[in-house]
Short mmCIF file of C-alpha atoms and ligand atoms in Angstrom, two decimals:
data_model
loop_
_atom_site.label_atom_id
_atom_site.label_comp_id
_atom_site.label_asym_id
_atom_site.label_seq_id
_atom_site.Cartn_x
_atom_site.Cartn_y
_atom_site.Cartn_z
CA UNK F 1 -41.37 -50.61 56.49
CA UNK F 2 -37.58 -50.60 56.74
CA UNK F 3 -35.56 -50.05 59.64
CA UNK F 4 -31.88 -48.67 58.60
CA UNK F 5 -29.24 -47.66 60.35
CA UNK F 6 -27.57 -44.60 59.58
CA UNK F 7 -23.69 -44.02 60.93
CA UNK F 8 -22.40 -40.62 60.83
CA UNK F 9 -25.97 -39.27 60.59
CA UNK F 10 -24.85 -36.04 61.87
CA UNK F 11 -21.66 -35.15 59.38
CA UNK F 12 -22.05 -33.32 56.49
CA UNK F 13 -23.19 -36.16 53.83
CA UNK F 14 -25.02 -38.20 56.75
CA UNK F 15 -27.32 -35.24 57.60
CA UNK F 16 -28.13 -34.85 54.14
CA UNK F 17 -28.98 -38.54 53.57
CA UNK F 18 -31.11 -38.63 57.26
CA UNK F 19 -33.26 -35.72 55.47
CA UNK F 20 -33.43 -37.37 52.34
CA UNK F 21 -34.46 -40.61 53.66
CA UNK F 22 -37.18 -38.79 56.04
CA UNK F 23 -38.47 -36.96 52.68
CA UNK F 24 -38.02 -39.59 50.06
CA UNK F 25 -38.82 -43.23 52.49
CA UNK F 26 -41.27 -41.42 54.77
CA UNK F 27 -42.57 -45.06 56.36
CA UNK F 28 -38.98 -45.73 57.27
CA UNK F 29 -37.79 -45.92 60.40
CA UNK F 30 -34.13 -44.40 60.65
CA UNK F 31 -31.85 -45.10 63.56
CA UNK F 32 -28.84 -42.40 63.68
CA UNK F 33 -25.75 -43.35 65.47
CA UNK F 34 -23.07 -40.67 65.69
CA UNK F 35 -20.64 -40.05 68.03
CA UNK F 36 -20.81 -36.08 67.89
CA UNK F 37 -17.30 -35.55 67.34
CA UNK F 38 -16.23 -31.91 66.32
CA UNK F 39 -17.50 -32.57 62.83
CA UNK F 40 -20.93 -33.95 63.86
CA UNK F 41 -23.70 -31.40 64.48
CA UNK F 42 -26.97 -31.85 65.36
CA UNK F 43 -28.37 -28.46 64.03
CA UNK F 44 -27.96 -30.08 60.55
CA UNK F 45 -30.89 -32.08 61.76
CA UNK F 46 -32.91 -29.24 63.45
CA UNK F 47 -36.69 -30.03 62.40
CA UNK F 48 -36.32 -33.80 62.04
CA UNK F 49 -38.28 -34.86 65.04
CA UNK F 50 -37.42 -38.01 67.09
CA UNK F 51 -40.43 -40.24 67.21
CA UNK F 52 -41.17 -43.43 65.75
CA UNK F 53 -39.61 -43.16 62.35
CA UNK F 54 -36.57 -41.02 63.72
CA UNK F 55 -34.40 -41.81 66.65
CA UNK F 56 -30.52 -40.43 67.73
CA UNK F 57 -28.23 -42.36 69.56
CA UNK F 58 -24.96 -40.74 70.78
CA UNK F 59 -22.16 -43.45 70.59
CA UNK F 60 -18.96 -44.68 69.02
CA UNK F 61 -19.43 -47.15 66.12
CA UNK F 62 -16.23 -48.68 67.68
CA UNK F 63 -18.22 -49.57 70.70
CA UNK F 64 -19.28 -53.59 70.18
CA UNK F 65 -21.51 -53.61 73.17
CA UNK F 66 -23.43 -50.74 71.66
CA UNK F 67 -23.76 -51.51 68.55
CA UNK F 68 -24.85 -55.15 69.39
CA UNK F 69 -27.54 -53.91 71.40
CA UNK F 70 -28.72 -51.33 68.99
CA UNK F 71 -29.13 -54.39 66.39
CA UNK F 72 -30.45 -56.41 68.67
CA UNK F 73 -32.85 -53.60 69.96
CA UNK F 74 -33.94 -52.48 66.47
CA UNK F 75 -33.33 -55.97 64.06
CA UNK F 76 -32.05 -53.27 60.77
CA UNK F 77 -32.97 -54.15 57.41
CA UNK F 78 -29.99 -52.02 56.30
CA UNK F 79 -26.92 -50.15 57.34
CA UNK F 80 -26.17 -47.07 55.51
CA UNK F 81 -22.35 -46.75 57.30
CA UNK F 82 -21.05 -43.21 56.69
CA UNK F 83 -19.26 -42.60 60.31
CA UNK F 84 -15.89 -41.98 59.44
CA UNK F 85 -12.80 -39.14 60.14
CA UNK F 86 -13.05 -37.91 56.81
CA UNK F 87 -10.20 -34.82 56.66
CA UNK F 88 -7.05 -35.62 55.12
CA UNK F 89 -5.17 -32.99 57.10
CA UNK F 90 -6.19 -34.02 59.99
CA UNK F 91 -5.11 -37.54 59.29
CA UNK F 92 -1.76 -36.19 58.77
CA UNK F 93 -1.43 -34.38 62.13
CA UNK F 94 -2.90 -37.26 63.79
CA UNK F 95 -3.65 -40.88 61.97
CA UNK F 96 -4.76 -42.76 65.12
CA UNK F 97 -8.61 -41.71 64.82
CA UNK F 98 -8.85 -42.69 61.64
CA UNK F 99 -7.42 -46.38 62.08
CA UNK F 100 -9.58 -46.68 65.33
CA UNK F 101 -12.75 -44.81 63.73
CA UNK F 102 -12.65 -45.66 59.95
CA UNK F 103 -10.62 -49.56 59.97
CA UNK F 104 -12.17 -50.76 63.93
CA UNK F 105 -15.74 -49.24 63.63
CA UNK F 106 -16.36 -50.46 60.12
CA UNK F 107 -15.46 -54.20 61.54
CA UNK F 108 -17.12 -53.50 64.82
CA UNK F 109 -20.10 -53.07 62.45
CA UNK F 110 -19.61 -55.47 60.02
CA UNK F 111 -19.61 -58.08 63.00
CA UNK F 112 -22.06 -56.99 64.33
CA UNK F 113 -24.42 -57.36 61.23
CA UNK F 114 -23.07 -60.99 60.57
CA UNK F 115 -23.84 -61.87 64.46
CA UNK F 116 -27.30 -60.39 63.64
CA UNK F 117 -28.46 -61.31 60.45
CA UNK F 118 -27.02 -65.06 61.23
CA UNK F 119 -27.04 -67.54 58.24
CA UNK F 120 -29.98 -65.97 56.49
CA UNK F 121 -29.36 -62.61 55.75
CA UNK F 122 -31.60 -62.43 52.72
CA UNK F 123 -32.87 -59.15 51.66
CA UNK F 124 -30.64 -56.97 53.98
CA UNK F 125 -28.11 -54.50 53.01
CA UNK F 126 -24.90 -53.07 54.37
CA UNK F 127 -23.83 -50.09 52.46
CA UNK F 128 -20.34 -49.32 53.22
CA UNK F 129 -19.72 -45.42 52.04
CA UNK F 130 -16.22 -45.08 50.94
CA UNK F 131 -14.09 -42.81 48.75
CA UNK F 132 -12.02 -42.40 45.49
CA UNK F 133 -9.24 -41.52 47.35
CA UNK F 134 -8.55 -45.65 48.15
CA UNK F 135 -7.45 -45.39 44.34
CA UNK F 136 -4.68 -43.21 44.87
CA UNK F 137 -3.87 -40.53 42.18
CA UNK F 138 -4.50 -40.01 38.79
CA UNK F 139 -2.18 -38.28 36.01
CA UNK F 140 -3.75 -36.13 33.54
CA UNK F 141 -5.72 -38.85 31.40
CA UNK F 142 -8.05 -41.66 32.91
CA UNK F 143 -10.37 -42.49 35.28
CA UNK F 144 -10.81 -44.23 38.46
CA UNK F 145 -13.41 -47.35 38.28
CA UNK F 146 -13.97 -50.49 39.74
CA UNK F 147 -11.17 -52.71 38.76
CA UNK F 148 -8.79 -50.12 39.45
CA UNK F 149 -6.11 -51.59 42.09
CA UNK F 150 -5.98 -49.86 45.38
CA UNK F 151 -3.33 -47.31 46.00
CA UNK F 152 -4.28 -45.10 49.11
CA UNK F 153 -1.29 -42.64 49.87
CA UNK F 154 -2.56 -40.66 52.75
CA UNK F 155 -3.64 -41.91 56.49
CA UNK F 156 -7.25 -41.07 55.89
CA UNK F 157 -7.32 -43.29 52.54
CA UNK F 158 -5.29 -45.76 53.87
CA UNK F 159 -7.58 -46.31 56.80
CA UNK F 160 -10.81 -46.01 54.32
CA UNK F 161 -8.78 -48.87 52.16
CA UNK F 162 -8.44 -50.99 55.22
CA UNK F 163 -12.15 -50.51 56.08
CA UNK F 164 -13.27 -51.33 52.02
CA UNK F 165 -11.14 -54.57 52.20
CA UNK F 166 -12.87 -55.59 55.38
CA UNK F 167 -16.24 -54.76 53.92
CA UNK F 168 -15.64 -56.89 50.34
CA UNK F 169 -13.70 -59.68 52.75
CA UNK F 170 -17.07 -59.63 54.71
CA UNK F 171 -19.25 -60.59 51.34
CA UNK F 172 -16.40 -63.02 50.12
CA UNK F 173 -15.88 -64.94 53.38
CA UNK F 174 -19.65 -64.71 55.35
CA UNK F 175 -22.00 -64.06 52.59
CA UNK F 176 -22.73 -60.82 54.41
CA UNK F 177 -25.08 -58.76 51.72
CA UNK F 178 -22.33 -55.78 51.61
CA UNK F 179 -22.38 -53.38 48.60
CA UNK F 180 -19.18 -50.75 49.07
CA UNK F 181 -19.61 -47.20 47.40
CA UNK F 182 -16.91 -45.19 46.12
CA UNK F 183 -17.39 -41.68 45.70
CA UNK F 184 -15.70 -38.45 44.14
CA UNK F 185 -15.73 -35.09 46.66
CA UNK F 186 -18.82 -34.11 48.02
CA UNK F 187 -20.13 -30.42 48.28
CA UNK F 188 -23.59 -28.74 49.03
CA UNK F 189 -25.19 -27.72 52.27
CA UNK F 190 -23.84 -28.68 55.96
CA UNK F 191 -20.99 -29.13 55.03
CA UNK F 192 -17.76 -28.51 57.74
CA UNK F 193 -16.03 -25.29 56.41
CA UNK F 194 -12.67 -27.30 56.82
CA UNK F 195 -12.95 -28.42 53.47
CA UNK F 196 -11.97 -26.43 50.60
CA UNK F 197 -15.94 -25.17 49.38
CA UNK F 198 -17.26 -24.03 52.70
CA UNK F 199 -13.78 -22.95 53.99
CA UNK F 200 -13.85 -20.67 50.57
CA UNK F 201 -17.02 -19.64 50.70
CA UNK F 202 -16.73 -18.31 54.56
CA UNK F 203 -13.40 -16.94 54.34
CA UNK F 204 -14.45 -14.86 50.99
CA UNK F 205 -17.61 -13.54 52.57
CA UNK F 206 -15.78 -12.31 55.24
CA UNK F 207 -12.38 -10.96 53.43
CA UNK F 208 -10.15 -13.23 54.41
CA UNK F 209 -7.48 -14.69 52.80
CA UNK F 210 -8.01 -17.88 50.45
CA UNK F 211 -4.93 -20.52 51.14
CA UNK F 212 -4.77 -22.52 48.03
CA UNK F 213 -2.46 -25.27 48.47
CA UNK F 214 0.96 -25.84 45.75
CA UNK F 215 0.21 -24.51 42.42
CA UNK F 216 -3.46 -24.74 42.85
CA UNK F 217 -3.81 -26.94 39.97
CA UNK F 218 -5.00 -30.68 41.58
CA UNK F 219 -7.82 -31.62 39.92
CA UNK F 220 -11.23 -32.83 41.70
CA UNK F 221 -14.75 -34.49 40.59
CA UNK F 222 -17.19 -32.72 42.28
CA UNK F 223 -20.76 -34.64 42.95
CA UNK F 224 -23.25 -32.50 44.91
CA UNK F 225 -24.28 -34.27 47.73
CA UNK F 226 -28.07 -34.58 47.01
CA UNK F 227 -26.74 -36.99 44.07
CA UNK F 228 -24.28 -38.86 46.30
CA UNK F 229 -27.76 -39.54 48.54
CA UNK F 230 -30.12 -40.43 45.80
CA UNK F 231 -26.74 -42.95 44.71
CA UNK F 232 -26.76 -44.47 48.24
CA UNK F 233 -30.66 -45.09 48.30
CA UNK F 234 -30.35 -46.53 45.19
CA UNK F 235 -27.09 -48.72 46.33
CA UNK F 236 -29.34 -49.66 49.13
CA UNK F 237 -32.59 -50.81 47.08
CA UNK F 238 -31.03 -52.06 43.94
CA UNK F 239 -27.42 -52.95 44.69
CA UNK F 240 -26.02 -56.23 44.04
CA UNK F 241 -24.57 -58.18 47.05
CA UNK F 242 -20.77 -58.32 47.22
CA UNK F 243 -20.87 -55.24 44.19
CA UNK F 244 -18.40 -52.12 44.47
CA UNK F 245 -19.99 -49.08 42.77
CA UNK F 246 -18.06 -46.05 42.01
CA UNK F 247 -19.89 -42.38 42.15
CA UNK F 248 -18.95 -39.36 40.31
CA UNK F 249 -20.01 -36.07 39.16
CA UNK F 250 -18.65 -36.37 35.97
CA UNK F 251 -17.67 -32.50 37.06
CA UNK F 252 -13.77 -32.42 37.13
CA UNK F 253 -12.42 -28.64 38.00
CA UNK F 254 -8.86 -27.35 39.34
CA UNK F 255 -8.78 -26.31 42.85
CA UNK F 256 -7.39 -22.61 41.40
CA UNK F 257 -10.29 -22.61 38.99
CA UNK F 258 -12.89 -23.52 41.56
CA UNK F 259 -11.61 -20.75 44.03
CA UNK F 260 -11.74 -18.48 41.50
CA UNK F 261 -15.34 -19.09 40.14
CA UNK F 262 -16.49 -18.87 43.88
CA UNK F 263 -15.04 -15.47 44.29
CA UNK F 264 -16.87 -14.30 41.48
CA UNK F 265 -20.42 -16.15 42.63
CA UNK F 266 -19.69 -13.70 45.72
CA UNK F 267 -18.73 -10.65 44.23
CA UNK F 268 -22.17 -10.74 42.37
CA UNK F 269 -23.80 -11.26 44.97
CA UNK F 270 -22.68 -9.24 47.97
CA UNK F 271 -20.12 -7.07 45.75
CA UNK F 272 -16.50 -6.41 45.93
CA UNK F 273 -14.59 -6.12 48.90
CA UNK F 274 -14.83 -3.06 50.94
CA UNK F 275 -11.67 -1.89 48.86
CA UNK F 276 -13.28 -2.17 45.76
CA UNK F 277 -10.67 -5.14 45.01
CA UNK F 278 -12.53 -8.50 43.64
CA UNK F 279 -12.25 -11.22 46.34
CA UNK F 280 -9.53 -13.45 44.23
CA UNK F 281 -7.15 -11.24 45.24
CA UNK F 282 -7.85 -12.95 48.56
CA UNK F 283 -6.04 -16.17 47.02
CA UNK F 284 -2.89 -16.84 48.56
CA UNK F 285 -0.45 -19.99 47.33
CA UNK F 286 0.58 -21.75 50.62
CA UNK F 287 2.68 -24.70 50.89
CA UNK F 288 1.28 -27.97 49.87
CA UNK F 289 -0.26 -30.74 51.47
CA UNK F 290 2.21 -33.36 51.79
CA UNK F 291 1.83 -36.20 49.65
CA UNK F 292 -1.13 -34.29 47.86
CA UNK F 293 -2.99 -36.44 45.36
CA UNK F 294 -2.79 -34.54 41.92
CA UNK F 295 -6.15 -35.47 39.88
CA UNK F 296 -9.18 -37.48 41.01
CA UNK F 297 -11.87 -38.56 38.39
CA UNK F 298 -14.63 -41.22 38.33
CA UNK F 299 -16.40 -43.67 35.80
CA UNK F 300 -19.33 -44.05 37.06
CA UNK F 301 -20.89 -46.25 34.30
CA UNK F 302 -21.52 -49.33 36.46
CA UNK F 303 -23.82 -47.40 38.82
CA UNK F 304 -25.70 -45.67 35.76
CA UNK F 305 -26.23 -49.63 34.13
CA UNK F 306 -26.90 -51.52 37.34
CA UNK F 307 -28.62 -48.91 39.83
CA UNK F 308 -30.26 -46.81 37.18
CA UNK F 309 -28.57 -43.77 38.84
CA UNK F 310 -27.98 -40.36 37.20
CA UNK F 311 -26.46 -37.49 38.74
CA UNK F 312 -29.00 -34.73 38.73
CA UNK F 313 -26.69 -31.58 39.20
CA UNK F 314 -24.25 -31.77 36.11
CA UNK F 315 -23.39 -28.43 35.56
CA UNK F 316 -20.85 -27.35 38.49
CA UNK F 317 -21.16 -23.56 38.29
CA UNK F 318 -24.68 -24.08 38.76
CA UNK F 319 -24.30 -26.46 41.95
CA UNK F 320 -21.97 -24.01 43.20
CA UNK F 321 -24.24 -21.09 43.03
CA UNK F 322 -26.94 -22.90 44.76
CA UNK F 323 -24.18 -23.77 47.49
CA UNK F 324 -23.08 -20.24 47.92
CA UNK F 325 -26.45 -19.21 47.96
CA UNK F 326 -27.52 -22.27 50.74
CA UNK F 327 -24.23 -20.50 52.97
CA UNK F 328 -25.59 -16.90 52.63
CA UNK F 329 -28.70 -17.78 53.73
CA UNK F 330 -27.79 -20.45 56.54
CA UNK F 331 -25.36 -18.02 58.22
CA UNK F 332 -26.60 -18.99 62.07
CA UNK F 333 -25.53 -22.41 61.13
CA UNK F 334 -22.04 -21.40 59.80
CA UNK F 335 -21.73 -19.25 62.87
CA UNK F 336 -22.59 -21.76 64.86
CA UNK F 337 -20.31 -24.30 63.33
CA UNK F 338 -17.47 -21.17 63.62
CA UNK F 339 -17.96 -20.10 67.26
CA UNK F 340 -18.25 -23.48 68.92
CA UNK F 341 -21.85 -23.38 70.18
CA UNK F 342 -23.20 -25.82 68.24
CA UNK F 343 -20.91 -28.56 70.87
CA UNK F 344 -23.20 -26.95 73.79
CA UNK F 345 -26.85 -27.45 71.21
CA UNK F 346 -26.65 -31.38 72.32
CA UNK F 347 -26.45 -30.63 76.03
CA UNK F 348 -29.70 -28.35 75.08
CA UNK F 349 -31.29 -30.64 73.44
CA UNK F 350 -30.85 -33.70 74.80
CA UNK F 351 -29.04 -33.15 78.08
CA UNK F 352 -32.42 -32.48 80.07
CA UNK F 353 -34.39 -35.65 78.49
CA UNK F 354 -31.09 -37.41 79.31
CA UNK F 355 -31.03 -39.13 76.01
CA UNK F 356 -28.46 -40.79 74.11
CA UNK F 357 -28.63 -44.37 74.14
CA UNK F 358 -32.19 -44.62 74.74
CA UNK F 359 -33.89 -41.76 73.26
CA UNK F 360 -37.13 -42.68 71.66
CA UNK F 361 -38.31 -46.87 72.13
CA UNK F 362 -39.20 -47.92 68.82
CA UNK F 363 -42.44 -48.53 67.20
P1 NAD C 1 -17.72 -35.78 58.00
O1 NAD C 1 -16.26 -35.81 58.80
O2 NAD C 1 -19.24 -34.49 57.96
O3 NAD C 1 -18.63 -36.41 59.02
C1 NAD C 1 -18.53 -37.57 59.78
C2 NAD C 1 -19.83 -37.99 61.22
O4 NAD C 1 -19.10 -39.02 61.88
C3 NAD C 1 -19.61 -36.96 62.08
O5 NAD C 1 -21.29 -36.82 62.61
C4 NAD C 1 -18.91 -37.45 63.25
O6 NAD C 1 -19.56 -37.31 64.46
C5 NAD C 1 -19.18 -38.93 62.78
N1 NAD C 1 -18.43 -40.02 63.51
C6 NAD C 1 -16.89 -39.50 63.31
N2 NAD C 1 -16.25 -40.78 64.13
C7 NAD C 1 -17.33 -41.30 64.73
C8 NAD C 1 -17.67 -42.74 65.68
N3 NAD C 1 -16.58 -43.29 66.12
N4 NAD C 1 -18.74 -43.16 66.08
C9 NAD C 1 -19.89 -42.61 65.55
N5 NAD C 1 -19.97 -41.55 64.41
C10 NAD C 1 -18.31 -41.12 64.37
O7 NAD C 1 -17.88 -36.49 56.92
P2 NAD C 1 -18.92 -36.92 55.51
O8 NAD C 1 -18.16 -35.79 54.75
O9 NAD C 1 -20.27 -36.62 55.69
O10 NAD C 1 -18.39 -37.94 54.93
C11 NAD C 1 -19.20 -39.32 55.25
C12 NAD C 1 -18.77 -40.35 54.44
O11 NAD C 1 -18.78 -40.46 53.44
C13 NAD C 1 -17.45 -40.89 55.41
O12 NAD C 1 -17.10 -42.21 55.33
C14 NAD C 1 -16.25 -40.29 54.22
O13 NAD C 1 -15.28 -41.12 53.84
C15 NAD C 1 -17.35 -40.90 52.83
N6 NAD C 1 -17.02 -39.90 51.65
C16 NAD C 1 -16.80 -38.50 52.23
C17 NAD C 1 -16.62 -37.35 50.85
C18 NAD C 1 -16.75 -36.36 50.85
O14 NAD C 1 -16.49 -35.43 49.91
N7 NAD C 1 -17.31 -35.62 52.00
C19 NAD C 1 -16.50 -38.20 49.25
C20 NAD C 1 -16.12 -39.58 49.23
C21 NAD C 1 -16.63 -40.62 50.45
P1 TYD C 2 -10.46 -31.14 50.53
O1 TYD C 2 -11.75 -30.52 50.85
O2 TYD C 2 -10.07 -31.31 51.80
O3 TYD C 2 -10.99 -32.51 50.29
P2 TYD C 2 -9.96 -34.08 49.61
O4 TYD C 2 -8.37 -33.88 50.08
O5 TYD C 2 -10.57 -35.13 49.97
O6 TYD C 2 -10.06 -33.97 48.26
O7 TYD C 2 -9.71 -30.84 49.19
C1 TYD C 2 -9.96 -30.41 47.97
C2 TYD C 2 -9.07 -30.13 47.36
O8 TYD C 2 -8.65 -28.64 47.68
C3 TYD C 2 -7.20 -30.73 47.72
O9 TYD C 2 -6.70 -30.82 46.37
C4 TYD C 2 -6.73 -29.97 49.04
C5 TYD C 2 -7.30 -28.45 48.12
N1 TYD C 2 -7.26 -27.28 49.33
C6 TYD C 2 -6.54 -26.67 49.18
O10 TYD C 2 -6.25 -25.82 47.92
N2 TYD C 2 -6.75 -25.49 50.34
C7 TYD C 2 -7.15 -25.48 51.24
O11 TYD C 2 -7.42 -24.87 52.27
C8 TYD C 2 -8.18 -26.99 51.59
C9 TYD C 2 -8.70 -27.30 52.68
C10 TYD C 2 -8.00 -27.80 50.53
#
């Protein structure tokens, strides 16, 4: 049995990962440390029961005492570090939280792992989950890979780059068995509807305007979240200590074309708008994001070669159709996020039990 710390397990990718670990490694003990910011939603883990194989701890990854105590209590074999402030637009409005969580939080976890794992961390792994945005912006040609120089251009990507440098430094200086993954844009179930795909699904379904930044010709390389989760598991189990792996879906698309495709999928399922117009008529070109990166694309050859990883969702249109169907079928999840009631859910689920730091004892 492995004992694994997942940070940010109530976020979009973290919740998908906790679910994947429960399903694919049912004998592992998973401890989920999450602060439950606006982006953390316990409803995304509905059905995952507290017990010997799963424990939820509400807390901040930048709290050194809490993190050290957790390492002492749980004797983790591995860390999958996902907790972060993750939205570029929010980082432009207020960068400080990004440095506090993404840089200081990562430092706190690395230091706790170093102290707990001591001189002989053999067999342990610290998987630091990062983004392709640390590499900056591409022109029409070429793709990022592990040798691409860092060139972050938003407060979000700068804070992730700072965290990556610390993770790499801990591998190099202290021999901590760190594996860094840099991944392209994810999509799929349980994504907070401030990000492009769930925002467009939600607005288009309700007949509300669809904001497309600038000319809409920016390109992202979309990766289904289930494929990201399988890459993270592979990085944990087969990643070389000190290595970086770039993870991408190999599915590039211009934003405008992506938004139009989602509109078509919704028209097919729900019919046109009450006026008879197709949903693409809701598209509005709005002022561009300051410093907007033009194109991201990833060359995942190293991950394929060394980790034996392959994405399963290769057809973006099929993945989008699956995603649209999920949001339509999970209206209650989306509504709870939109009306903020998910924030009360913690109180209802854990408040009476006085849970939080010491929710479920170790088996
Ligand atoms: P998210 O914003 O959906 O979730 C982040 C989670 O972290 C939330 O549950 C939140 O409550 C938690 N959190 C935030 N600050 C915390 C703190 N100080 N202490 C403890 N928990 C805290 O993010 P996501 O999209 O799931 O991304 C997860 C990770 O993957 C991030 O590190 C992000 O940089 C990286 N990543 C995301 C994408 C993407 O497309 N979503 C792509 C590449 C890399
Ligand atoms: P986003 O989902 O915020 O991810 P990231 O900025 O990390 O790539 O945005 C994806 C792309 O969609 C990005 O080019 C910005 C653009 N975008 C819009 O055009 N309109 C929107 O309302 C949002 C949220 C994003």
